[in-house]
Short mmCIF file of C-alpha atoms in Angstrom, two decimals:
data_model
loop_
_atom_site.label_atom_id
_atom_site.label_comp_id
_atom_site.label_asym_id
_atom_site.label_seq_id
_atom_site.Cartn_x
_atom_site.Cartn_y
_atom_site.Cartn_z
CA MET A 1071 6.78 -27.59 3.87
CA ASN A 1072 3.59 -25.58 3.48
CA ARG A 1073 3.29 -22.77 0.91
CA THR A 1074 3.75 -19.98 3.43
CA ASP A 1075 6.94 -21.41 4.78
CA ARG A 1076 8.20 -22.09 1.24
CA LEU A 1077 7.55 -18.47 0.14
CA TYR A 1078 9.55 -17.28 3.12
CA ALA A 1079 12.31 -19.83 2.36
CA LEU A 1080 12.39 -18.70 -1.25
CA VAL A 1081 12.97 -15.10 -0.24
CA GLU A 1082 15.73 -16.12 2.18
CA GLU A 1083 17.42 -18.34 -0.46
CA LEU A 1084 17.45 -15.57 -3.04
CA ARG A 1085 18.60 -12.99 -0.49
CA ALA A 1086 21.51 -15.27 0.61
CA VAL A 1087 22.91 -15.40 -2.96
CA ALA A 1088 21.92 -11.92 -4.14
CA PRO A 1089 22.77 -10.39 -6.55
CA ARG A 1090 23.54 -13.82 -8.17
CA PRO A 1091 20.51 -15.63 -9.68
CA ARG A 1092 19.00 -19.03 -8.90
CA SER A 1093 17.38 -20.92 -11.76
CA ALA A 1094 13.81 -22.11 -11.53
CA ARG A 1095 15.01 -25.69 -11.94
CA TRP A 1096 17.52 -25.30 -9.07
CA LEU A 1097 14.72 -23.82 -6.83
CA ALA A 1098 12.34 -26.62 -7.80
CA GLU A 1099 14.86 -29.29 -6.80
CA ARG A 1100 15.80 -27.45 -3.65
CA PHE A 1101 12.18 -27.20 -2.40
CA GLU A 1102 11.09 -30.54 -3.99
CA VAL A 1103 8.27 -28.95 -6.09
CA SER A 1104 7.56 -28.61 -9.80
CA LEU A 1105 8.84 -25.85 -12.03
CA ARG A 1106 5.23 -24.62 -12.38
CA THR A 1107 4.91 -24.34 -8.62
CA VAL A 1108 8.13 -22.29 -8.41
CA GLU A 1109 6.88 -20.00 -11.15
CA ARG A 1110 3.55 -19.51 -9.29
CA ASP A 1111 5.45 -18.77 -6.04
CA ILE A 1112 7.71 -16.24 -7.70
CA SER A 1113 4.68 -14.57 -9.28
CA ALA A 1114 2.99 -14.37 -5.85
CA LEU A 1115 6.06 -12.82 -4.31
CA GLN A 1116 6.26 -10.20 -7.13
CA GLN A 1117 2.53 -9.32 -6.78
CA SER A 1118 3.02 -8.80 -3.02
CA GLY A 1119 5.83 -6.28 -3.76
CA VAL A 1120 8.95 -8.44 -3.19
CA PRO A 1121 11.61 -7.14 -5.69
CA VAL A 1122 12.27 -10.38 -7.52
CA TYR A 1123 13.23 -10.19 -11.17
CA ALA A 1124 14.20 -12.62 -13.91
CA GLU A 1125 17.79 -12.56 -15.21
CA PRO A 1126 17.95 -13.84 -18.82
CA GLY A 1127 20.64 -16.03 -20.33
CA ARG A 1128 22.11 -19.48 -19.88
CA ARG A 1129 23.22 -18.69 -16.33
CA GLY A 1130 20.21 -16.61 -15.53
CA GLY A 1131 17.36 -17.21 -13.20
CA TYR A 1132 15.57 -15.30 -10.47
CA CYS A 1133 17.37 -12.47 -8.57
CA LEU A 1134 16.45 -10.51 -5.50
CA ASP A 1135 17.27 -6.82 -5.19
CA LYS A 1136 18.97 -7.15 -1.82
CA ALA A 1137 19.10 -3.40 -1.18
CA ARG A 1138 15.28 -3.22 -1.29
CA THR A 1139 14.36 -6.09 1.01
CA LEU A 1140 14.03 -6.48 4.70
CA PRO A 1141 16.22 -8.81 6.69
CA PRO A 1142 14.50 -11.02 9.23
CA VAL A 1143 12.45 -8.77 11.48
CA ASN A 1144 12.40 -9.34 15.24
CA LEU A 1145 8.68 -8.61 15.69
CA THR A 1146 6.98 -10.59 18.42
CA PRO A 1147 3.70 -12.37 17.53
CA GLY A 1148 1.82 -9.77 19.63
CA GLU A 1149 3.46 -6.87 17.82
CA ALA A 1150 2.60 -8.41 14.45
CA VAL A 1151 -1.04 -8.89 15.41
CA ALA A 1152 -1.21 -5.32 16.86
CA MET A 1153 0.02 -4.07 13.46
CA ALA A 1154 -2.64 -6.21 11.65
CA VAL A 1155 -5.42 -4.74 13.86
CA ALA A 1156 -4.19 -1.23 13.15
CA LEU A 1157 -3.97 -1.90 9.36
CA ARG A 1158 -7.50 -3.19 9.33
CA ARG A 1159 -8.55 0.42 10.08
CA MET A 1160 -7.17 1.47 6.66
CA SER A 1161 -10.45 0.53 4.91
CA GLY A 1162 -11.74 3.46 2.90
CA THR A 1163 -8.48 5.39 3.18
CA PRO A 1164 -5.86 6.23 0.50
CA PHE A 1165 -3.62 3.52 1.98
CA GLN A 1166 -6.03 0.53 2.01
CA ALA A 1167 -4.33 -1.35 -0.84
CA LYS A 1168 -0.85 -0.64 0.53
CA ALA A 1169 -1.77 -1.76 4.04
CA GLY A 1170 -2.21 -5.44 2.97
CA SER A 1171 1.06 -5.58 1.04
CA ALA A 1172 2.91 -3.89 3.91
CA LEU A 1173 1.64 -6.46 6.39
CA ARG A 1174 2.54 -9.40 4.06
CA LYS A 1175 6.13 -8.03 3.70
CA LEU A 1176 6.55 -7.80 7.44
CA ILE A 1177 5.20 -11.26 8.02
CA ALA A 1178 7.43 -12.67 5.23
CA ALA A 1179 10.45 -11.02 6.91
CA MET A 1180 9.74 -12.50 10.34
CA GLN A 1181 11.33 -15.65 11.67
CA ALA A 1182 9.29 -18.63 10.55
CA ASP A 1183 8.31 -19.77 14.03
CA ASP A 1184 7.38 -16.21 15.12
CA ALA A 1185 5.28 -15.77 11.95
CA GLU A 1186 3.44 -19.02 12.58
CA ALA A 1187 2.76 -17.97 16.25
CA ALA A 1188 1.45 -14.60 14.96
CA ARG A 1189 -0.99 -16.44 12.58
CA GLU A 1190 -2.18 -18.57 15.50
CA LEU A 1191 -2.78 -15.56 17.69
CA ALA A 1192 -4.54 -13.68 14.91
CA GLY A 1193 -6.91 -16.61 14.52
CA ARG A 1194 -8.07 -15.99 18.07
CA VAL A 1195 -8.79 -12.25 17.55
CA HIS A 1196 -12.17 -11.08 16.10
CA LEU A 1197 -13.29 -7.55 15.38
CA LEU A 1198 -16.79 -6.31 15.99
CA THR A 1199 -18.13 -2.98 14.68
CA ASP A 1200 -21.52 -1.42 14.48
CA VAL A 1201 -20.26 1.45 12.27
CA PRO A 1202 -20.90 1.08 8.51
CA GLY A 1203 -17.67 0.67 6.51
CA ARG A 1204 -16.33 3.69 4.65
CA VAL A 1205 -17.08 4.20 0.99
CA PRO A 1206 -14.27 2.48 -1.02
CA MET A 1207 -11.88 5.03 -2.46
CA SER A 1208 -11.03 4.99 -6.16
CA ARG A 1209 -7.55 4.07 -7.18
CA ALA A 1210 -7.13 7.52 -8.86
CA ILE A 1211 -7.93 9.29 -5.63
CA ALA A 1212 -5.87 6.90 -3.44
CA SER A 1213 -2.78 7.49 -5.59
CA ALA A 1214 -3.46 11.17 -6.41
CA VAL A 1215 -0.68 12.68 -4.35
CA THR A 1216 2.08 10.18 -5.25
CA ALA A 1217 1.05 10.14 -8.95
CA GLY A 1218 1.53 13.90 -9.16
CA ARG A 1219 -0.91 14.59 -11.94
CA VAL A 1220 -3.84 16.99 -12.39
CA LEU A 1221 -7.24 15.41 -11.74
CA ARG A 1222 -10.53 16.36 -13.42
CA ILE A 1223 -13.36 15.63 -11.01
CA GLY A 1224 -17.03 16.02 -10.52
CA TYR A 1225 -17.61 17.18 -6.95
CA ALA A 1226 -20.96 17.23 -5.11
CA ASP A 1227 -21.53 19.74 -2.32
CA ARG A 1228 -23.58 18.92 0.74
CA GLU A 1229 -26.80 19.81 -1.12
CA GLY A 1230 -25.85 17.42 -3.95
CA ALA A 1231 -25.05 20.01 -6.62
CA VAL A 1232 -22.18 18.80 -8.78
CA THR A 1233 -19.45 21.00 -10.24
CA THR A 1234 -16.69 19.96 -12.61
CA ARG A 1235 -13.20 21.04 -11.56
CA GLU A 1236 -9.55 20.51 -12.31
CA ILE A 1237 -7.47 20.12 -9.18
CA GLU A 1238 -3.80 19.72 -8.22
CA PRO A 1239 -3.56 17.12 -5.33
CA LEU A 1240 -1.47 18.26 -2.36
CA GLY A 1241 -2.28 15.94 0.54
CA TYR A 1242 -4.81 14.13 2.68
CA ILE A 1243 -6.70 14.70 5.91
CA GLY A 1244 -8.15 11.75 7.74
CA LYS A 1245 -11.03 11.54 10.18
CA GLU A 1246 -12.83 8.59 11.76
CA GLU A 1247 -15.79 8.79 9.36
CA HIS A 1248 -14.32 10.37 6.22
CA TRP A 1249 -11.07 11.16 4.33
CA TYR A 1250 -10.46 14.39 2.45
CA LEU A 1251 -8.20 15.22 -0.49
CA VAL A 1252 -6.49 18.61 -0.14
CA ALA A 1253 -5.84 20.21 -3.49
CA TRP A 1254 -5.35 23.45 -5.36
CA CYS A 1255 -8.72 24.06 -7.04
CA ARG A 1256 -8.34 25.78 -10.40
CA LEU A 1257 -12.02 26.73 -10.33
CA ARG A 1258 -11.66 28.67 -7.08
CA ASP A 1259 -7.95 29.53 -7.56
CA ALA A 1260 -7.23 28.48 -3.99
CA VAL A 1261 -6.58 25.53 -1.75
CA ARG A 1262 -9.70 23.53 -1.10
CA VAL A 1263 -10.56 20.31 0.88
CA PHE A 1264 -12.69 17.68 -0.92
CA ARG A 1265 -14.46 14.89 0.89
CA THR A 1266 -13.47 11.80 -1.04
CA ASP A 1267 -16.87 10.17 -0.95
CA ARG A 1268 -18.31 13.18 -2.79
CA ILE A 1269 -15.79 12.99 -5.64
CA HIS A 1270 -17.33 11.52 -8.81
CA ALA A 1271 -16.16 10.80 -12.34
CA VAL A 1272 -12.46 11.09 -11.66
CA SER A 1273 -10.09 11.24 -14.65
CA VAL A 1274 -6.28 11.59 -14.49
CA LYS A 1275 -4.72 14.06 -16.90
CA ALA A 1276 -1.26 13.79 -18.32
CA GLU A 1277 -0.33 17.33 -17.06
CA VAL A 1278 2.14 17.48 -14.18
CA PRO A 1279 1.12 20.52 -11.97
CA PRO A 1280 3.65 23.01 -10.59
CA ALA A 1281 5.11 22.30 -7.18
CA ARG A 1282 3.08 23.95 -4.46
CA PRO A 1283 3.74 24.05 -0.73
CA PHE A 1284 1.34 22.19 1.57
CA ARG A 1285 1.08 24.21 4.76
CA ALA A 1286 -1.13 23.42 7.78
CA GLU A 1287 -2.13 27.09 8.00
CA ASP A 1288 -3.74 26.83 4.50
CA LEU A 1289 -6.24 24.26 5.66
CA ASP A 1290 -8.38 26.66 7.77
CA ILE A 1291 -10.34 23.88 9.49
CA PRO A 1292 -12.66 25.42 12.08
CA TYR A 1293 -13.07 22.21 14.21
CA GLY A 1294 -10.87 19.52 15.56
CA VAL A 1295 -7.08 19.35 16.11
CA VAL A 1296 -4.98 18.74 12.95
CA THR A 1297 -1.92 16.57 13.72
CA GLN A 1298 0.71 15.87 11.08
CA LEU A 1299 1.59 12.23 10.59
CA SER A 1300 5.04 11.16 11.72
CA LEU A 1301 6.98 7.93 11.08
CA SER A 1302 8.88 8.25 14.26
#
């Protein structure tokens, strides 16, 4: 059994007995590997976002939070590769780091033979672009909205003049070339849109800002059509 198949089998084994634990020794014997290998595999699953935790005690071991895992997903290999192509476009967006973990979770939840077929198909797909990659987005900016904290930033306007501001993040706007952070600007006492590649020297404050509505009519964008993202 290769490592990819073993990681998938580990998740399925823990899901089958959840919420009861399986000891590292039991798992090592089950998959005919060393204790160290099991520990490395569990660590890899945890780092990819799989909710595995250690239960202490004589009868403890590794447990899976069954309520927070996906059952086997009936994605076809073509659907999985289509999602991988779409997620590759997340580079330079607030969701770049999450895109990789989301794809790994979906592949891990697929049937083993479908997952292998998807990897085979993906190996035959190559992407060509003549557009320079987007500027990498800092973690503070990428998590600004979900973190719910005031940011102190240095912001450069189109002429390069930098101002220091405290902002309350509200949302994001995405374009092909750039992403923007929408925030309440305390310097201007109004909603402003900040191009993320012009944001410098970001620091996260401990202050939690007051709840503010995020309305499309507040954006006042003079060009393009603004479409709200939907999960349906």
